[in-house]
Amino acid sequence: AFLIAGRAGDEAATRMRRGMLAIGQDAGAWAGHEMHAGSLLVFGSCGARPGAGMRRGTIALFGSAPPLLPTFRPAWQGPMTIMRMVLSHLNSLGFLPAAPALDRRFSLYHGDLLAGGRGEILVASDA
């Protein structure tokens, strides 16, 4: 896992192939651009066009999220118990982002449909 306690600029996790990148604060535009696999977690706000061109992989947005591209389709809403394990793992590594509520609900979107649609973006909302 790669851990960034502060902010990340534009194009964080561009063409990522595996592993996990966790950003404790804000990420710039084009986060996860052309991702092939892996996981990107952004605990602050995220810039425009996250996941543009992503083929597979997961982007989880815990802070404020921009409008997603129209090539992402809503798929599901609800709690994600796996996030408890992910956050516990990050905490065991010494990564302590602004504590997100563990009982948050997520909206799941599939996309980018222009690149096969096998990626997913999870947008957290308040419980």
Coordinates of N, CA and C in Angstrom, one line a residue:
A1 N 0.8 -1.2 0.0 CA 0.0 0.0 0.0 C 0.9 1.2 0.0
F2 N 0.5 2.2 -0.8 CA 1.2 3.5 -0.8 C 0.3 4.5 -0.1
L3 N 0.8 5.2 0.9 CA 0.0 6.1 1.7 C 0.5 7.5 1.6
I4 N -0.4 8.4 1.3 CA -0.1 9.8 1.2 C -0.9 10.5 2.3
A5 N -0.2 11.0 3.3 CA -0.9 11.6 4.5 C -1.6 12.9 4.1
G6 N -1.0 13.7 3.1 CA -1.5 15.0 2.7 C -2.3 14.9 1.4
R7 N -2.1 15.9 0.6 CA -2.8 16.1 -0.6 C -2.0 15.5 -1.8
A8 N -2.7 15.1 -2.8 CA -2.1 14.6 -4.0 C -2.5 15.5 -5.2
G9 N -1.7 15.6 -6.2 CA -2.0 16.5 -7.3 C -2.9 15.8 -8.3
D10 N -2.9 16.3 -9.5 CA -3.7 15.8 -10.6 C -3.1 14.4 -11.0
E11 N -4.0 13.6 -11.5 CA -3.7 12.3 -12.1 C -3.1 11.3 -11.1
A12 N -3.5 11.4 -9.8 CA -3.0 10.3 -8.9 C -3.6 9.0 -9.3
A13 N -2.8 8.0 -9.3 CA -3.1 6.6 -9.6 C -3.4 6.4 -11.1
T14 N -2.9 7.3 -12.0 CA -3.0 7.1 -13.4 C -2.4 5.8 -13.8
R15 N -3.1 5.1 -14.6 CA -2.7 3.8 -15.1 C -2.2 2.8 -14.1
M16 N -2.8 2.9 -12.9 CA -2.4 2.0 -11.8 C -2.8 0.6 -12.2
R17 N -2.0 -0.4 -11.8 CA -2.2 -1.8 -12.2 C -2.5 -2.7 -11.1
R18 N -2.1 -2.4 -9.9 CA -2.4 -3.2 -8.7 C -2.0 -2.5 -7.4
G19 N -2.4 -3.0 -6.3 CA -2.1 -2.4 -5.0 C -3.1 -1.4 -4.6
M20 N -2.7 -0.6 -3.6 CA -3.6 0.3 -3.0 C -2.9 1.7 -2.8
L21 N -3.6 2.7 -3.2 CA -3.1 4.1 -2.9 C -4.1 4.8 -2.1
A22 N -3.8 5.2 -0.9 CA -4.7 5.9 0.0 C -4.2 7.4 0.2
I23 N -5.0 8.3 0.0 CA -4.7 9.7 0.1 C -5.5 10.3 1.2
G24 N -4.8 10.8 2.2 CA -5.5 11.3 3.4 C -6.2 12.6 3.3
Q25 N -5.9 13.4 2.3 CA -6.6 14.7 2.1 C -7.1 14.7 0.7
D26 N -6.9 15.8 0.0 CA -7.6 16.0 -1.3 C -6.7 15.4 -2.5
A27 N -7.4 15.1 -3.5 CA -6.8 14.6 -4.8 C -7.2 15.5 -5.9
G28 N -6.3 15.8 -6.8 CA -6.6 16.7 -7.9 C -7.5 16.0 -9.0
A29 N -7.6 16.7 -10.1 CA -8.4 16.2 -11.2 C -7.8 14.9 -11.8
W30 N -8.6 14.1 -12.5 CA -8.2 12.9 -13.2 C -7.7 11.8 -12.3
A31 N -8.1 11.8 -11.1 CA -7.6 10.7 -10.2 C -8.1 9.3 -10.8
G32 N -7.2 8.4 -10.8 CA -7.5 7.1 -11.3 C -7.7 7.0 -12.8
H33 N -7.2 8.0 -13.6 CA -7.3 8.0 -15.0 C -6.7 6.8 -15.6
E34 N -7.4 6.1 -16.4 CA -7.0 4.9 -17.1 C -6.5 3.8 -16.2
M35 N -7.1 3.6 -15.0 CA -6.7 2.6 -14.1 C -7.0 1.2 -14.7
H36 N -6.1 0.3 -14.5 CA -6.2 -1.1 -15.0 C -6.7 -2.0 -13.9
A37 N -6.3 -1.7 -12.6 CA -6.7 -2.5 -11.5 C -6.2 -1.8 -10.2
G38 N -6.4 -2.4 -9.1 CA -6.0 -1.8 -7.8 C -7.1 -0.9 -7.2
S39 N -6.7 -0.3 -6.1 CA -7.7 0.5 -5.3 C -7.1 1.9 -5.0
L40 N -7.9 2.9 -5.2 CA -7.6 4.3 -4.8 C -8.6 4.8 -3.8
L41 N -8.1 5.2 -2.7 CA -9.0 5.7 -1.6 C -8.7 7.2 -1.4
V42 N -9.6 8.1 -1.5 CA -9.4 9.5 -1.3 C -10.3 9.9 -0.1
F43 N -9.7 10.4 0.9 CA -10.4 10.8 2.1 C -10.8 12.3 2.2
G44 N -10.2 13.1 1.3 CA -10.6 14.5 1.2 C -11.5 14.7 -0.1
S45 N -11.5 15.9 -0.6 CA -12.3 16.1 -1.8 C -11.5 15.6 -3.0
C46 N -12.2 15.4 -4.1 CA -11.6 14.9 -5.3 C -11.9 15.8 -6.4
G47 N -10.9 16.0 -7.3 CA -11.1 16.9 -8.4 C -12.0 16.3 -9.5
A48 N -12.1 17.0 -10.6 CA -13.0 16.6 -11.7 C -12.5 15.3 -12.4
R49 N -13.5 14.6 -13.0 CA -13.3 13.4 -13.8 C -12.5 12.2 -13.2
P50 N -12.9 11.8 -12.0 CA -12.3 10.6 -11.4 C -12.6 9.4 -12.2
G51 N -11.6 8.5 -12.4 CA -11.9 7.3 -13.1 C -12.1 7.4 -14.6
A52 N -11.8 8.5 -15.2 CA -12.0 8.6 -16.7 C -11.1 7.6 -17.4
G53 N -11.7 6.8 -18.2 CA -11.0 5.7 -19.0 C -10.6 4.5 -18.2
M54 N -11.1 4.4 -16.9 CA -10.6 3.2 -16.1 C -11.2 1.9 -16.7
R55 N -10.4 0.9 -16.7 CA -10.8 -0.4 -17.2 C -11.4 -1.3 -16.1
R56 N -10.6 -1.4 -15.0 CA -11.0 -2.2 -13.8 C -10.5 -1.4 -12.6
G57 N -10.7 -1.9 -11.4 CA -10.2 -1.3 -10.2 C -11.3 -0.6 -9.5
T58 N -11.0 -0.1 -8.3 CA -11.9 0.6 -7.4 C -11.4 1.9 -7.0
I59 N -12.3 2.9 -7.0 CA -12.0 4.2 -6.5 C -13.0 4.5 -5.4
A60 N -12.6 4.7 -4.2 CA -13.5 5.0 -3.1 C -13.3 6.5 -2.6
L61 N -14.4 7.3 -2.7 CA -14.3 8.7 -2.4 C -15.1 8.9 -1.1
F62 N -14.3 9.2 0.0 CA -14.9 9.5 1.3 C -15.3 10.9 1.5
G63 N -14.6 11.8 0.8 CA -14.9 13.3 1.0 C -15.9 13.7 -0.1
S64 N -15.8 15.0 -0.4 CA -16.7 15.5 -1.4 C -16.3 15.1 -2.8
A65 N -17.3 14.6 -3.5 CA -17.0 14.1 -4.9 C -17.6 15.0 -5.9
P66 N -16.9 15.1 -7.1 CA -17.5 15.9 -8.2 C -18.6 15.1 -8.9
P67 N -19.3 15.7 -9.7 CA -20.2 14.9 -10.6 C -19.4 13.9 -11.4
L68 N -19.9 12.7 -11.4 CA -19.2 11.7 -12.2 C -19.4 11.8 -13.7
L69 N -18.6 11.3 -14.5 CA -18.8 11.3 -15.9 C -20.0 10.6 -16.3
P70 N -20.7 11.0 -17.4 CA -21.9 10.3 -17.8 C -21.6 8.8 -18.2
T71 N -20.4 8.4 -18.4 CA -20.1 7.0 -18.7 C -20.0 6.1 -17.5
F72 N -20.4 6.6 -16.4 CA -20.5 5.8 -15.2 C -22.0 5.6 -14.8
R73 N -22.4 4.4 -14.5 CA -23.8 4.1 -14.3 C -24.0 3.7 -12.8
P74 N -25.1 4.2 -12.2 CA -25.4 3.8 -10.8 C -25.7 2.3 -10.8
A75 N -25.3 1.6 -9.7 CA -25.5 0.2 -9.6 C -26.1 -0.2 -8.3
W76 N -25.8 0.4 -7.2 CA -26.2 0.0 -5.9 C -26.0 1.0 -4.9
Q77 N -26.7 1.0 -3.8 CA -26.5 1.9 -2.6 C -26.7 1.1 -1.3
G78 N -25.9 1.4 -0.4 CA -26.0 0.7 0.9 C -24.7 0.7 1.7
P79 N -24.7 0.1 2.9 CA -23.4 0.0 3.7 C -22.5 -1.0 3.0
M80 N -21.2 -0.8 3.3 CA -20.2 -1.7 2.8 C -19.3 -2.2 3.9
T81 N -19.6 -3.4 4.4 CA -18.9 -3.9 5.6 C -17.4 -4.1 5.3
I82 N -17.0 -4.3 4.1 CA -15.6 -4.4 3.8 C -14.8 -3.2 4.1
M83 N -15.4 -2.0 4.1 CA -14.7 -0.8 4.5 C -14.2 -0.8 5.9
R84 N -14.8 -1.5 6.8 CA -14.3 -1.6 8.2 C -12.9 -2.3 8.1
M85 N -12.8 -3.4 7.3 CA -11.5 -4.1 7.2 C -10.5 -3.3 6.6
V86 N -10.8 -2.6 5.5 CA -9.9 -1.7 4.8 C -9.4 -0.6 5.7
L87 N -10.3 0.1 6.4 CA -9.9 1.1 7.4 C -9.0 0.6 8.5
S88 N -9.4 -0.6 9.0 CA -8.6 -1.2 10.1 C -7.2 -1.5 9.6
H89 N -7.1 -2.0 8.4 CA -5.7 -2.3 7.8 C -4.9 -1.0 7.6
L90 N -5.6 0.1 7.1 CA -4.8 1.3 7.0 C -4.4 1.9 8.4
N91 N -5.3 1.7 9.4 CA -4.9 2.2 10.7 C -3.7 1.3 11.3
S92 N -3.7 0.0 11.0 CA -2.6 -0.8 11.4 C -1.2 -0.4 10.8
L93 N -1.3 0.2 9.6 CA -0.1 0.7 9.0 C 0.3 2.1 9.4
G94 N -0.5 2.7 10.4 CA -0.2 4.0 10.9 C -0.8 5.1 10.1
F95 N -1.7 4.8 9.2 CA -2.4 5.8 8.3 C -3.7 6.2 9.0
L96 N -3.8 7.4 9.5 CA -5.0 7.8 10.2 C -5.6 9.0 9.5
P97 N -6.4 8.8 8.5 CA -7.1 9.9 7.8 C -8.2 10.5 8.7
A98 N -8.7 11.6 8.4 CA -9.9 12.1 9.1 C -10.9 10.9 9.3
A99 N -11.2 10.6 10.5 CA -12.0 9.4 10.8 C -13.3 9.4 10.1
P100 N -13.5 8.6 9.0 CA -14.8 8.5 8.4 C -15.7 7.6 9.3
A101 N -16.9 7.9 9.3 CA -17.9 7.1 10.1 C -17.9 5.7 9.5
L102 N -17.9 4.7 10.3 CA -17.8 3.3 9.8 C -19.2 2.8 9.3
D103 N -20.2 3.6 9.7 CA -21.6 3.1 9.3 C -22.1 3.9 8.1
R104 N -21.2 4.5 7.3 CA -21.6 5.3 6.1 C -22.1 4.3 5.1
R105 N -23.0 4.9 4.3 CA -23.5 4.3 3.1 C -22.7 4.7 1.9
F106 N -22.7 3.9 0.9 CA -22.0 4.1 -0.4 C -23.0 4.0 -1.5
S107 N -22.7 4.8 -2.6 CA -23.3 4.6 -3.9 C -22.3 4.0 -4.8
L108 N -22.6 2.9 -5.4 CA -21.7 2.3 -6.3 C -22.0 2.6 -7.8
Y109 N -21.0 2.9 -8.5 CA -21.1 3.2 -9.9 C -20.2 2.4 -10.7
H110 N -20.7 1.8 -11.9 CA -19.8 1.0 -12.8 C -19.4 1.9 -13.9
G111 N -18.1 1.7 -14.4 CA -17.7 2.4 -15.5 C -16.2 2.2 -15.7
D112 N -15.5 2.9 -16.4 CA -16.0 3.8 -17.5 C -16.5 2.9 -18.6
L113 N -17.8 3.1 -19.0 CA -18.4 2.3 -20.0 C -17.7 2.4 -21.4
L114 N -17.0 3.5 -21.6 CA -16.2 3.6 -22.8 C -15.0 2.7 -22.9
A115 N -14.6 2.2 -21.7 CA -13.4 1.4 -21.6 C -13.7 0.0 -21.1
G116 N -15.0 -0.4 -21.2 CA -15.4 -1.8 -20.8 C -16.3 -1.8 -19.7
G117 N -16.3 -0.8 -18.8 CA -17.3 -0.7 -17.7 C -17.1 -1.6 -16.5
R118 N -15.8 -2.2 -16.4 CA -15.6 -3.1 -15.3 C -15.0 -2.4 -14.0
G119 N -14.8 -1.1 -14.1 CA -14.3 -0.4 -12.9 C -15.5 0.0 -12.0
E120 N -15.1 0.4 -10.8 CA -16.2 0.9 -9.9 C -15.7 2.1 -9.1
I121 N -16.7 3.0 -8.9 CA -16.4 4.2 -8.0 C -17.4 4.1 -6.9
L122 N -16.9 4.2 -5.7 CA -17.8 4.2 -4.5 C -17.8 5.6 -3.9
V123 N -18.9 6.2 -3.8 CA -19.1 7.5 -3.2 C -19.8 7.4 -1.9
A124 N -19.1 7.8 -0.8 CA -19.6 7.8 0.5 C -20.6 8.9 0.8
S125 N -21.6 8.6 1.5 CA -22.6 9.6 1.9 C -22.7 9.4 3.5
D126 N -23.3 10.4 4.1 CA -23.5 10.4 5.5 C -24.5 9.3 5.9
A127 N -24.4 8.7 7.0 CA -25.3 7.6 7.4 C -26.6 8.1 7.7

